[in-house]
PDB file of C-alpha atoms and ligand atoms in Angstrom:
ATOM      1  CA  MET A 279      25.025 -18.622 -56.740  1.00 96.00           C
ATOM      2  CA  LYS A 280      21.881 -18.727 -54.610  1.00 98.00           C
ATOM      3  CA  ILE A 281      22.305 -19.245 -50.889  1.00 98.00           C
ATOM      4  CA  TYR A 282      19.605 -20.368 -48.485  1.00 98.00           C
ATOM      5  CA  LEU A 283      19.554 -17.993 -45.532  1.00 98.00           C
ATOM      6  CA  ASP A 284      16.883 -18.147 -42.839  1.00 98.00           C
ATOM      7  CA  GLY A 285      14.005 -19.166 -45.059  1.00 98.00           C
ATOM      8  CA  LYS A 286      14.969 -17.283 -48.221  1.00 98.00           C
ATOM      9  CA  LEU A 287      17.065 -18.047 -51.287  1.00 98.00           C
ATOM     10  CA  VAL A 288      19.247 -14.980 -51.761  1.00 98.00           C
ATOM     11  CA  ASP A 289      22.095 -13.986 -54.068  1.00 98.00           C
ATOM     12  CA  GLU A 290      25.575 -14.767 -52.824  1.00 97.00           C
ATOM     13  CA  ALA A 291      26.301 -11.031 -52.426  1.00 98.00           C
ATOM     14  CA  ASP A 292      23.292 -10.665 -50.121  1.00 98.00           C
ATOM     15  CA  ALA A 293      24.033 -13.747 -47.995  1.00 98.00           C
ATOM     16  CA  LYS A 294      25.351 -11.918 -44.935  1.00 97.00           C
ATOM     17  CA  ILE A 295      25.634 -12.845 -41.283  1.00 96.00           C
ATOM     18  CA  SER A 296      25.998 -10.358 -38.423  1.00 98.00           C
ATOM     19  CA  VAL A 297      29.358  -9.833 -36.733  1.00 98.00           C
ATOM     20  CA  PHE A 298      27.386 -10.452 -33.509  1.00 98.00           C
ATOM     21  CA  ASP A 299      26.453 -13.987 -34.572  1.00 98.00           C
ATOM     22  CA  HIS A 300      27.878 -16.353 -31.966  1.00 98.00           C
ATOM     23  CA  GLY A 301      28.738 -18.814 -34.712  1.00 98.00           C
ATOM     24  CA  LEU A 302      31.370 -16.299 -35.780  1.00 98.00           C
ATOM     25  CA  LEU A 303      32.262 -14.886 -32.369  1.00 98.00           C
ATOM     26  CA  TYR A 304      32.645 -18.240 -30.570  1.00 98.00           C
ATOM     27  CA  GLY A 305      32.309 -21.049 -33.097  1.00 98.00           C
ATOM     28  CA  ASP A 306      28.969 -21.706 -31.416  1.00 98.00           C
ATOM     29  CA  GLY A 307      26.933 -23.749 -33.864  1.00 98.00           C
ATOM     30  CA  VAL A 308      26.785 -27.004 -35.780  1.00 98.00           C
ATOM     31  CA  PHE A 309      27.045 -28.049 -39.407  1.00 98.00           C
ATOM     32  CA  GLU A 310      26.910 -30.824 -41.946  1.00 98.00           C
ATOM     33  CA  GLY A 311      28.849 -31.422 -45.153  1.00 98.00           C
ATOM     34  CA  ILE A 312      26.657 -33.359 -47.597  1.00 98.00           C
ATOM     35  CA  ARG A 313      27.069 -34.560 -51.209  1.00 97.00           C
ATOM     36  CA  LEU A 314      24.724 -34.392 -54.153  1.00 97.00           C
ATOM     37  CA  TYR A 315      25.475 -37.112 -56.712  1.00 96.00           C
ATOM     38  CA  GLY A 316      23.586 -37.302 -60.019  1.00 94.00           C
ATOM     39  CA  GLY A 317      20.652 -35.335 -58.619  1.00 95.00           C
ATOM     40  CA  ASN A 318      20.371 -37.428 -55.428  1.00 95.00           C
ATOM     41  CA  VAL A 319      21.338 -36.082 -51.999  1.00 97.00           C
ATOM     42  CA  PHE A 320      23.467 -38.856 -50.522  1.00 97.00           C
ATOM     43  CA  ARG A 321      22.366 -40.167 -47.122  1.00 97.00           C
ATOM     44  CA  LEU A 322      20.522 -36.931 -46.331  1.00 97.00           C
ATOM     45  CA  GLU A 323      18.570 -38.561 -43.521  1.00 97.00           C
ATOM     46  CA  GLU A 324      21.776 -39.670 -41.750  1.00 97.00           C
ATOM     47  CA  HIS A 325      23.217 -36.162 -42.041  1.00 98.00           C
ATOM     48  CA  LEU A 326      20.044 -34.580 -40.636  1.00 98.00           C
ATOM     49  CA  VAL A 327      19.935 -37.054 -37.742  1.00 98.00           C
ATOM     50  CA  ARG A 328      23.579 -36.266 -36.930  1.00 98.00           C
ATOM     51  CA  LEU A 329      22.830 -32.526 -37.120  1.00 98.00           C
ATOM     52  CA  GLU A 330      19.946 -33.003 -34.682  1.00 98.00           C
ATOM     53  CA  TYR A 331      22.192 -34.876 -32.250  1.00 98.00           C
ATOM     54  CA  SER A 332      24.984 -32.288 -32.603  1.00 98.00           C
ATOM     55  CA  ALA A 333      22.445 -29.530 -31.862  1.00 98.00           C
ATOM     56  CA  LYS A 334      20.970 -31.443 -28.940  1.00 98.00           C
ATOM     57  CA  ALA A 335      24.427 -31.953 -27.453  1.00 97.00           C
ATOM     58  CA  ILE A 336      25.077 -28.194 -27.394  1.00 98.00           C
ATOM     59  CA  LEU A 337      21.511 -27.358 -26.300  1.00 98.00           C
ATOM     60  CA  LEU A 338      20.695 -25.590 -29.538  1.00 98.00           C
ATOM     61  CA  THR A 339      17.070 -25.891 -30.640  1.00 98.00           C
ATOM     62  CA  LEU A 340      16.957 -26.239 -34.414  1.00 98.00           C
ATOM     63  CA  PRO A 341      14.546 -23.668 -35.851  1.00 98.00           C
ATOM     64  CA  LEU A 342      13.464 -26.077 -38.619  1.00 98.00           C
ATOM     65  CA  SER A 343      11.974 -29.559 -38.545  1.00 98.00           C
ATOM     66  CA  ARG A 344      13.656 -32.506 -40.279  1.00 98.00           C
ATOM     67  CA  ALA A 345      11.227 -32.169 -43.197  1.00 98.00           C
ATOM     68  CA  GLU A 346      11.841 -28.420 -43.483  1.00 98.00           C
ATOM     69  CA  LEU A 347      15.615 -28.923 -43.450  1.00 98.00           C
ATOM     70  CA  ARG A 348      15.299 -31.656 -46.085  1.00 98.00           C
ATOM     71  CA  GLU A 349      13.289 -29.332 -48.304  1.00 98.00           C
ATOM     72  CA  ALA A 350      15.672 -26.392 -47.723  1.00 98.00           C
ATOM     73  CA  VAL A 351      18.673 -28.528 -48.774  1.00 98.00           C
ATOM     74  CA  CYS A 352      16.916 -29.744 -51.929  1.00 98.00           C
ATOM     75  CA  ALA A 353      15.569 -26.263 -52.784  1.00 98.00           C
ATOM     76  CA  THR A 354      19.092 -24.801 -52.561  1.00 98.00           C
ATOM     77  CA  CYS A 355      20.419 -27.408 -55.006  1.00 97.00           C
ATOM     78  CA  ARG A 356      17.477 -26.893 -57.366  1.00 97.00           C
ATOM     79  CA  ALA A 357      17.871 -23.098 -57.288  1.00 97.00           C
ATOM     80  CA  ASN A 358      21.487 -23.509 -58.437  1.00 97.00           C
ATOM     81  CA  HIS A 359      20.584 -26.108 -61.129  1.00 96.00           C
ATOM     82  CA  LEU A 360      23.012 -28.565 -59.605  1.00 95.00           C
ATOM     83  CA  THR A 361      23.212 -32.303 -60.090  1.00 93.00           C
ATOM     84  CA  ASP A 362      26.584 -32.841 -58.378  1.00 94.00           C
ATOM     85  CA  ALA A 363      27.668 -30.662 -55.495  1.00 96.00           C
ATOM     86  CA  TYR A 364      28.988 -30.302 -52.009  1.00 97.00           C
ATOM     87  CA  ILE A 365      26.349 -28.928 -49.646  1.00 98.00           C
ATOM     88  CA  ARG A 366      27.269 -27.074 -46.475  1.00 98.00           C
ATOM     89  CA  LEU A 367      24.355 -26.849 -44.027  1.00 98.00           C
ATOM     90  CA  VAL A 368      25.176 -24.565 -41.115  1.00 98.00           C
ATOM     91  CA  VAL A 369      23.194 -23.662 -38.005  1.00 98.00           C
ATOM     92  CA  THR A 370      24.674 -20.878 -35.892  1.00 98.00           C
ATOM     93  CA  ARG A 371      23.586 -19.900 -32.389  1.00 98.00           C
ATOM     94  CA  GLY A 372      22.465 -16.596 -33.900  1.00 98.00           C
ATOM     95  CA  VAL A 373      22.892 -12.950 -33.012  1.00 98.00           C
ATOM     96  CA  GLY A 374      23.519 -12.169 -29.350  1.00 98.00           C
ATOM     97  CA  ASP A 375      25.383  -9.910 -26.950  1.00 98.00           C
ATOM     98  CA  LEU A 376      29.139  -9.956 -26.534  1.00 97.00           C
ATOM     99  CA  GLY A 377      29.954 -12.619 -23.961  1.00 97.00           C
ATOM    100  CA  LEU A 378      29.657 -16.374 -24.270  1.00 97.00           C
ATOM    101  CA  ALA A 379      26.083 -16.699 -22.985  1.00 98.00           C
ATOM    102  CA  PRO A 380      24.184 -18.569 -25.698  1.00 98.00           C
ATOM    103  CA  TRP A 381      20.882 -17.589 -24.041  1.00 98.00           C
ATOM    104  CA  SER A 382      21.487 -14.014 -25.205  1.00 98.00           C
ATOM    105  CA  CYS A 383      20.945 -15.260 -28.766  1.00 98.00           C
ATOM    106  CA  ALA A 384      17.302 -14.981 -29.696  1.00 95.00           C
ATOM    107  CA  ARG A 385      17.167 -17.200 -32.751  1.00 97.00           C
ATOM    108  CA  PRO A 386      19.578 -19.585 -34.501  1.00 98.00           C
ATOM    109  CA  SER A 387      20.452 -18.831 -38.125  1.00 98.00           C
ATOM    110  CA  VAL A 388      20.382 -21.483 -40.821  1.00 98.00           C
ATOM    111  CA  PHE A 389      22.269 -21.159 -44.071  1.00 98.00           C
ATOM    112  CA  ILE A 390      22.997 -23.577 -46.873  1.00 98.00           C
ATOM    113  CA  ILE A 391      25.696 -23.282 -49.525  1.00 98.00           C
ATOM    114  CA  ALA A 392      25.725 -25.705 -52.460  1.00 97.00           C
ATOM    115  CA  GLY A 393      28.990 -25.551 -54.373  1.00 92.00           C
ATOM    116  CA  LYS A 394      32.011 -27.551 -55.424  1.00 86.00           C
ATOM    117  CA  ILE A 395      34.677 -29.264 -53.371  1.00 82.00           C
ATOM    118  CA  ALA A 396      37.849 -31.157 -54.287  1.00 80.00           C
ATOM    119  CA  ILE A 397      39.729 -32.096 -51.154  1.00 80.00           C
ATOM    120  CA  TYR A 398      42.544 -34.121 -52.739  1.00 88.00           C
ATOM    121  CA  PRO A 399      44.077 -33.927 -56.222  1.00 89.00           C
ATOM    122  CA  PRO A 400      42.624 -36.728 -58.432  1.00 91.00           C
ATOM    123  CA  GLU A 401      45.914 -38.620 -58.875  1.00 94.00           C
ATOM    124  CA  HIS A 402      45.960 -39.539 -55.186  1.00 95.00           C
ATOM    125  CA  TYR A 403      42.830 -41.663 -55.674  1.00 95.00           C
ATOM    126  CA  GLU A 404      44.889 -43.915 -57.972  1.00 96.00           C
ATOM    127  CA  LEU A 405      48.317 -43.680 -56.317  1.00 97.00           C
ATOM    128  CA  GLY A 406      47.282 -43.283 -52.682  1.00 97.00           C
ATOM    129  CA  LEU A 407      48.094 -40.632 -50.095  1.00 97.00           C
ATOM    130  CA  ALA A 408      51.205 -40.314 -47.945  1.00 97.00           C
ATOM    131  CA  ILE A 409      50.044 -39.074 -44.540  1.00 98.00           C
ATOM    132  CA  VAL A 410      51.736 -38.242 -41.242  1.00 98.00           C
ATOM    133  CA  THR A 411      50.972 -38.486 -37.536  1.00 98.00           C
ATOM    134  CA  VAL A 412      50.834 -35.038 -35.945  1.00 98.00           C
ATOM    135  CA  ALA A 413      51.525 -33.931 -32.388  1.00 98.00           C
ATOM    136  CA  THR A 414      48.175 -32.155 -32.044  1.00 98.00           C
ATOM    137  CA  ARG A 415      45.887 -34.602 -30.240  1.00 98.00           C
ATOM    138  CA  ARG A 416      42.194 -34.984 -31.061  1.00 97.00           C
ATOM    139  CA  ILE A 417      40.256 -33.092 -28.445  1.00 95.00           C
ATOM    140  CA  GLY A 418      38.889 -35.501 -25.837  1.00 93.00           C
ATOM    141  CA  PRO A 419      35.224 -36.322 -25.230  1.00 91.00           C
ATOM    142  CA  ALA A 420      35.449 -34.798 -21.749  1.00 92.00           C
ATOM    143  CA  ALA A 421      36.314 -31.426 -23.318  1.00 93.00           C
ATOM    144  CA  LEU A 422      34.180 -31.436 -26.457  1.00 93.00           C
ATOM    145  CA  PRO A 423      32.700 -34.697 -27.742  1.00 93.00           C
ATOM    146  CA  PRO A 424      34.215 -35.319 -31.207  1.00 93.00           C
ATOM    147  CA  THR A 425      30.816 -36.756 -32.180  1.00 94.00           C
ATOM    148  CA  VAL A 426      29.488 -33.173 -32.215  1.00 96.00           C
ATOM    149  CA  LYS A 427      30.098 -31.639 -35.643  1.00 97.00           C
ATOM    150  CA  SER A 428      30.485 -28.133 -34.285  1.00 98.00           C
ATOM    151  CA  LEU A 429      31.637 -24.908 -35.942  1.00 98.00           C
ATOM    152  CA  ASN A 430      34.731 -25.080 -33.756  1.00 96.00           C
ATOM    153  CA  TYR A 431      37.300 -26.808 -35.988  1.00 97.00           C
ATOM    154  CA  LEU A 432      40.528 -25.249 -34.694  1.00 97.00           C
ATOM    155  CA  ASN A 433      41.728 -28.547 -33.232  1.00 97.00           C
ATOM    156  CA  ASN A 434      41.558 -30.109 -36.711  1.00 97.00           C
ATOM    157  CA  ILE A 435      42.882 -26.983 -38.440  1.00 98.00           C
ATOM    158  CA  LEU A 436      46.006 -26.979 -36.244  1.00 98.00           C
ATOM    159  CA  ALA A 437      46.564 -30.618 -37.208  1.00 98.00           C
ATOM    160  CA  LYS A 438      46.005 -29.808 -40.883  1.00 98.00           C
ATOM    161  CA  ILE A 439      48.643 -27.045 -40.701  1.00 98.00           C
ATOM    162  CA  GLU A 440      51.073 -29.489 -39.081  1.00 98.00           C
ATOM    163  CA  ALA A 441      50.424 -31.985 -41.870  1.00 98.00           C
ATOM    164  CA  ARG A 442      51.133 -29.349 -44.512  1.00 98.00           C
ATOM    165  CA  GLN A 443      54.337 -28.286 -42.767  1.00 98.00           C
ATOM    166  CA  ALA A 444      55.414 -31.922 -42.932  1.00 97.00           C
ATOM    167  CA  GLY A 445      54.606 -31.979 -46.671  1.00 97.00           C
ATOM    168  CA  ALA A 446      51.482 -34.145 -46.297  1.00 97.00           C
ATOM    169  CA  LEU A 447      47.857 -33.562 -47.304  1.00 96.00           C
ATOM    170  CA  GLU A 448      46.302 -35.309 -44.313  1.00 97.00           C
ATOM    171  CA  ALA A 449      47.225 -36.259 -40.766  1.00 98.00           C
ATOM    172  CA  ILE A 450      46.404 -38.954 -38.276  1.00 98.00           C
ATOM    173  CA  MET A 451      45.291 -37.438 -34.988  1.00 98.00           C
ATOM    174  CA  LEU A 452      45.771 -39.575 -31.893  1.00 98.00           C
ATOM    175  CA  ASN A 453      43.461 -39.314 -28.917  1.00 97.00           C
ATOM    176  CA  GLU A 454      44.674 -38.338 -25.439  1.00 95.00           C
ATOM    177  CA  GLN A 455      45.535 -41.996 -24.721  1.00 96.00           C
ATOM    178  CA  GLY A 456      47.658 -42.276 -27.863  1.00 97.00           C
ATOM    179  CA  TYR A 457      45.229 -44.376 -29.896  1.00 97.00           C
ATOM    180  CA  VAL A 458      44.413 -43.445 -33.472  1.00 98.00           C
ATOM    181  CA  ALA A 459      41.248 -41.307 -33.470  1.00 98.00           C
ATOM    182  CA  GLU A 460      40.745 -40.072 -37.031  1.00 98.00           C
ATOM    183  CA  CYS A 461      42.210 -37.667 -39.564  1.00 98.00           C
ATOM    184  CA  THR A 462      41.520 -33.927 -39.733  1.00 97.00           C
ATOM    185  CA  ALA A 463      38.385 -34.302 -41.885  1.00 97.00           C
ATOM    186  CA  ASP A 464      38.238 -38.034 -42.570  1.00 97.00           C
ATOM    187  CA  ASN A 465      37.760 -41.287 -40.709  1.00 98.00           C
ATOM    188  CA  ILE A 466      40.424 -43.965 -41.047  1.00 98.00           C
ATOM    189  CA  PHE A 467      40.216 -47.690 -41.817  1.00 98.00           C
ATOM    190  CA  ILE A 468      42.890 -50.345 -42.010  1.00 98.00           C
ATOM    191  CA  VAL A 469      42.617 -53.765 -43.590  1.00 98.00           C
ATOM    192  CA  GLN A 470      44.333 -56.580 -41.698  1.00 98.00           C
ATOM    193  CA  GLY A 471      43.920 -60.202 -42.800  1.00 96.00           C
ATOM    194  CA  GLY A 472      40.815 -59.308 -44.813  1.00 96.00           C
ATOM    195  CA  VAL A 473      39.127 -57.583 -41.848  1.00 98.00           C
ATOM    196  CA  LEU A 474      38.225 -53.866 -41.937  1.00 98.00           C
ATOM    197  CA  LEU A 475      39.189 -52.157 -38.692  1.00 98.00           C
ATOM    198  CA  THR A 476      38.292 -48.603 -37.689  1.00 98.00           C
ATOM    199  CA  PRO A 477      38.479 -46.716 -34.388  1.00 97.00           C
ATOM    200  CA  ALA A 478      35.238 -46.650 -32.398  1.00 93.00           C
ATOM    201  CA  SER A 479      33.699 -43.205 -31.988  1.00 88.00           C
ATOM    202  CA  ALA A 480      34.427 -43.549 -28.249  1.00 88.00           C
ATOM    203  CA  HIS A 481      38.114 -43.244 -29.215  1.00 90.00           C
ATOM    204  CA  GLY A 482      37.619 -39.753 -30.600  1.00 91.00           C
ATOM    205  CA  ALA A 483      36.172 -40.285 -34.065  1.00 93.00           C
ATOM    206  CA  LEU A 484      33.260 -38.451 -35.598  1.00 95.00           C
ATOM    207  CA  ARG A 485      30.561 -40.975 -36.562  1.00 96.00           C
ATOM    208  CA  GLY A 486      31.175 -40.322 -40.226  1.00 98.00           C
ATOM    209  CA  VAL A 487      28.359 -40.853 -42.683  1.00 98.00           C
ATOM    210  CA  THR A 488      30.874 -42.199 -45.215  1.00 98.00           C
ATOM    211  CA  ARG A 489      32.332 -44.446 -42.513  1.00 98.00           C
ATOM    212  CA  GLY A 490      28.814 -45.769 -41.855  1.00 98.00           C
ATOM    213  CA  THR A 491      28.278 -46.330 -45.575  1.00 98.00           C
ATOM    214  CA  VAL A 492      31.565 -48.272 -45.825  1.00 98.00           C
ATOM    215  CA  LEU A 493      30.618 -50.429 -42.823  1.00 98.00           C
ATOM    216  CA  ASP A 494      27.271 -51.214 -44.558  1.00 97.00           C
ATOM    217  CA  LEU A 495      28.969 -51.917 -47.897  1.00 98.00           C
ATOM    218  CA  ALA A 496      31.567 -54.178 -46.255  1.00 98.00           C
ATOM    219  CA  GLN A 497      28.780 -56.303 -44.844  1.00 97.00           C
ATOM    220  CA  GLU A 498      27.200 -56.596 -48.292  1.00 97.00           C
ATOM    221  CA  LEU A 499      30.598 -57.492 -49.790  1.00 97.00           C
ATOM    222  CA  GLY A 500      31.136 -60.167 -47.134  1.00 97.00           C
ATOM    223  CA  LEU A 501      34.069 -58.316 -45.582  1.00 98.00           C
ATOM    224  CA  PRO A 502      34.189 -58.599 -41.778  1.00 98.00           C
ATOM    225  CA  THR A 503      34.432 -55.293 -39.875  1.00 98.00           C
ATOM    226  CA  ARG A 504      35.379 -54.366 -36.333  1.00 98.00           C
ATOM    227  CA  GLU A 505      35.392 -51.083 -34.394  1.00 97.00           C
ATOM    228  CA  THR A 506      38.408 -51.256 -32.145  1.00 96.00           C
ATOM    229  CA  ASP A 507      41.452 -49.547 -30.584  1.00 95.00           C
ATOM    230  CA  LEU A 508      44.115 -48.860 -33.176  1.00 97.00           C
ATOM    231  CA  THR A 509      47.685 -47.776 -32.562  1.00 97.00           C
ATOM    232  CA  ARG A 510      50.254 -46.457 -35.023  1.00 96.00           C
ATOM    233  CA  TYR A 511      51.754 -49.969 -34.943  1.00 96.00           C
ATOM    234  CA  ASP A 512      48.490 -51.319 -36.369  1.00 97.00           C
ATOM    235  CA  VAL A 513      48.657 -48.828 -39.242  1.00 98.00           C
ATOM    236  CA  TRP A 514      52.381 -49.484 -39.906  1.00 96.00           C
ATOM    237  CA  CYS A 515      51.704 -53.223 -40.072  1.00 96.00           C
ATOM    238  CA  ALA A 516      48.362 -53.072 -41.902  1.00 98.00           C
ATOM    239  CA  ASP A 517      47.874 -54.730 -45.295  1.00 98.00           C
ATOM    240  CA  GLU A 518      45.971 -51.661 -46.490  1.00 98.00           C
ATOM    241  CA  CYS A 519      44.712 -48.339 -45.234  1.00 98.00           C
ATOM    242  CA  PHE A 520      42.122 -45.881 -46.541  1.00 98.00           C
ATOM    243  CA  LEU A 521      40.273 -42.756 -45.421  1.00 98.00           C
ATOM    244  CA  THR A 522      36.573 -41.941 -45.699  1.00 98.00           C
ATOM    245  CA  GLY A 523      34.766 -38.606 -45.694  1.00 97.00           C
ATOM    246  CA  THR A 524      32.044 -36.696 -47.479  1.00 97.00           C
ATOM    247  CA  GLY A 525      34.648 -34.548 -49.199  1.00 94.00           C
ATOM    248  CA  ALA A 526      37.307 -37.236 -49.682  1.00 95.00           C
ATOM    249  CA  GLU A 527      34.917 -40.152 -50.391  1.00 96.00           C
ATOM    250  CA  VAL A 528      37.129 -43.277 -50.151  1.00 98.00           C
ATOM    251  CA  ILE A 529      40.842 -42.621 -50.705  1.00 98.00           C
ATOM    252  CA  PRO A 530      43.751 -45.061 -50.310  1.00 98.00           C
ATOM    253  CA  VAL A 531      46.682 -44.325 -47.991  1.00 98.00           C
ATOM    254  CA  VAL A 532      50.017 -45.895 -48.932  1.00 98.00           C
ATOM    255  CA  LYS A 533      52.424 -44.284 -46.468  1.00 98.00           C
ATOM    256  CA  LEU A 534      52.381 -43.192 -42.855  1.00 98.00           C
ATOM    257  CA  ASP A 535      55.286 -41.107 -41.539  1.00 97.00           C
ATOM    258  CA  GLY A 536      57.441 -42.165 -44.476  1.00 96.00           C
ATOM    259  CA  ARG A 537      56.783 -45.894 -43.932  1.00 97.00           C
ATOM    260  CA  GLU A 538      55.107 -47.888 -46.674  1.00 98.00           C
ATOM    261  CA  ILE A 539      51.840 -49.534 -45.714  1.00 98.00           C
ATOM    262  CA  GLY A 540      51.473 -53.081 -47.115  1.00 97.00           C
ATOM    263  CA  SER A 541      52.770 -53.204 -50.691  1.00 97.00           C
ATOM    264  CA  GLY A 542      53.102 -49.408 -50.788  1.00 97.00           C
ATOM    265  CA  ARG A 543      50.322 -49.317 -53.362  1.00 97.00           C
ATOM    266  CA  PRO A 544      46.524 -49.090 -53.038  1.00 98.00           C
ATOM    267  CA  GLY A 545      45.302 -52.573 -52.177  1.00 97.00           C
ATOM    268  CA  PRO A 546      42.572 -54.835 -53.585  1.00 98.00           C
ATOM    269  CA  VAL A 547      40.167 -54.512 -50.639  1.00 98.00           C
ATOM    270  CA  THR A 548      40.368 -50.706 -50.829  1.00 98.00           C
ATOM    271  CA  ALA A 549      39.660 -50.946 -54.576  1.00 98.00           C
ATOM    272  CA  ARG A 550      36.550 -53.068 -53.912  1.00 98.00           C
ATOM    273  CA  VAL A 551      35.296 -50.665 -51.264  1.00 98.00           C
ATOM    274  CA  ARG A 552      35.920 -47.664 -53.536  1.00 98.00           C
ATOM    275  CA  ALA A 553      34.056 -49.264 -56.426  1.00 97.00           C
ATOM    276  CA  ALA A 554      31.134 -50.233 -54.192  1.00 98.00           C
ATOM    277  CA  PHE A 555      31.027 -46.727 -52.729  1.00 98.00           C
ATOM    278  CA  ARG A 556      31.015 -45.110 -56.159  1.00 96.00           C
ATOM    279  CA  GLN A 557      28.204 -47.405 -57.291  1.00 96.00           C
ATOM    280  CA  ARG A 558      26.172 -46.711 -54.132  1.00 96.00           C
ATOM    281  CA  SER A 559      26.683 -42.948 -54.335  1.00 94.00           C
ATOM    282  CA  LEU A 560      25.081 -42.947 -57.790  1.00 90.00           C
ATOM    283  CA  THR A 561      22.105 -45.082 -56.882  1.00 89.00           C
ATOM    284  CA  GLU A 562      21.120 -44.063 -53.373  1.00 88.00           C
ATOM    285  CA  GLY A 563      19.769 -40.819 -52.030  1.00 85.00           C
ATOM    286  CA  VAL A 564      16.946 -38.308 -51.875  1.00 83.00           C
ATOM    287  CA  ARG A 565      15.914 -37.180 -55.386  1.00 87.00           C
ATOM    288  CA  LEU A 566      15.845 -33.370 -55.669  1.00 91.00           C
TER     289      LEU A 566
HETATM  290  N1  PXG B 196      36.040 -36.648 -39.051  1.00 60.09           N
HETATM  291  C1  PXG B 196      35.969 -35.309 -39.061  1.00 60.09           C
HETATM  292  C2  PXG B 196      36.637 -34.543 -37.983  1.00 60.09           C
HETATM  293  C3  PXG B 196      35.266 -34.665 -40.080  1.00 60.09           C
HETATM  294  O1  PXG B 196      35.188 -33.331 -40.103  1.00 60.09           O
HETATM  295  C4  PXG B 196      34.754 -36.829 -41.053  1.00 60.09           C
HETATM  296  C5  PXG B 196      35.450 -37.411 -40.004  1.00 60.09           C
HETATM  297  C6  PXG B 196      34.066 -37.700 -42.043  1.00 60.09           C
HETATM  298  O2  PXG B 196      32.662 -37.694 -41.821  1.00 60.09           O
HETATM  299  P1  PXG B 196      31.617 -37.827 -43.019  1.00 60.09           P
HETATM  300  O3  PXG B 196      30.286 -37.788 -42.353  1.00 60.09           O
HETATM  301  O4  PXG B 196      31.845 -36.679 -43.941  1.00 60.09           O
HETATM  302  O5  PXG B 196      31.873 -39.125 -43.682  1.00 60.09           O
HETATM  303  C7  PXG B 196      34.650 -35.426 -41.096  1.00 60.09           C
HETATM  304  C8  PXG B 196      33.899 -34.752 -42.206  1.00 60.09           C
HETATM  305  C9  PXG B 196      35.519 -29.745 -45.470  1.00 60.09           C
HETATM  306  C10 PXG B 196      34.771 -30.995 -45.193  1.00 60.09           C
HETATM  307  O6  PXG B 196      34.879 -28.755 -45.833  1.00 60.09           O
HETATM  308  C11 PXG B 196      34.962 -31.691 -44.014  1.00 60.09           C
HETATM  309  C12 PXG B 196      34.250 -32.864 -43.767  1.00 60.09           C
HETATM  310  C13 PXG B 196      33.348 -33.316 -44.709  1.00 60.09           C
HETATM  311  C14 PXG B 196      33.149 -32.609 -45.874  1.00 60.09           C
HETATM  312  C15 PXG B 196      33.860 -31.441 -46.129  1.00 60.09           C
HETATM  313  O7  PXG B 196      36.739 -29.734 -45.301  1.00 60.09           O
HETATM  314  N2  PXG B 196      34.486 -33.511 -42.596  1.00 60.09           N
END
């Protein structure tokens, strides 16, 4: 496997980062998870815009322009002869002294891995997921804005461990006020009376690219959407529920905390959204 590392495509064995990189020492950096479908990079522009905002929010100057990043992503996929892949684009603060000070880091590092990902076993796309609410709250915007896709994922990892200990593959994380924020690596939607509802990013959700795609598709399908406060009550009493993410795509949820949602089976609106998403993922994107 060829890895893009600071301007070069190198063999996997040579793709090495210093132990003094602040991305490793402090989780100081930003990243994107992107999909390649049928030779097209899905919503690459949206991912690069989000990366730029994440970097801006942590005062990290990206060493590459949008066009250079676009080309680096495509070149990495081409070098690995891929047509379908998961692409991890990472920008670290770079090598610096011990101590938090990001200004001791001379130059950010950029690396890109293009490989495979399967977040959930395939049967769950047909049968739906059973998820749980965990005690670990989504970190608040006053501490670390959840809109920043930073290298610091421990908040989500702790929630993911809790989910596993409860026998579930994914978890709802509430925000500090007790409203539903998102899942550990996915955004959440419910369907209530034909309307798609999802927490606003102000409630602790990452502005997911897949979430944005689903909001666009819903409009095209004539399904009303609303970004709003959601409580666990809203999920318990929803007609349908599904999660969205670059890794997960669109996946139905049929149970929360042991309670059946709606009929207890993936619903018709979720099926329409999934089909529309699949169609769009094959027809939209930047050609390699
Ligand atoms: N919330 C969080 C906290 C995420 O990390 C999403 C929502 C969904 O956003 P997108 O833009 O992907 O629709 C994410 C995305 C992985 C992996 O390696 C994680 C994500 C995406 C792809 C792979 O576990 N998280």
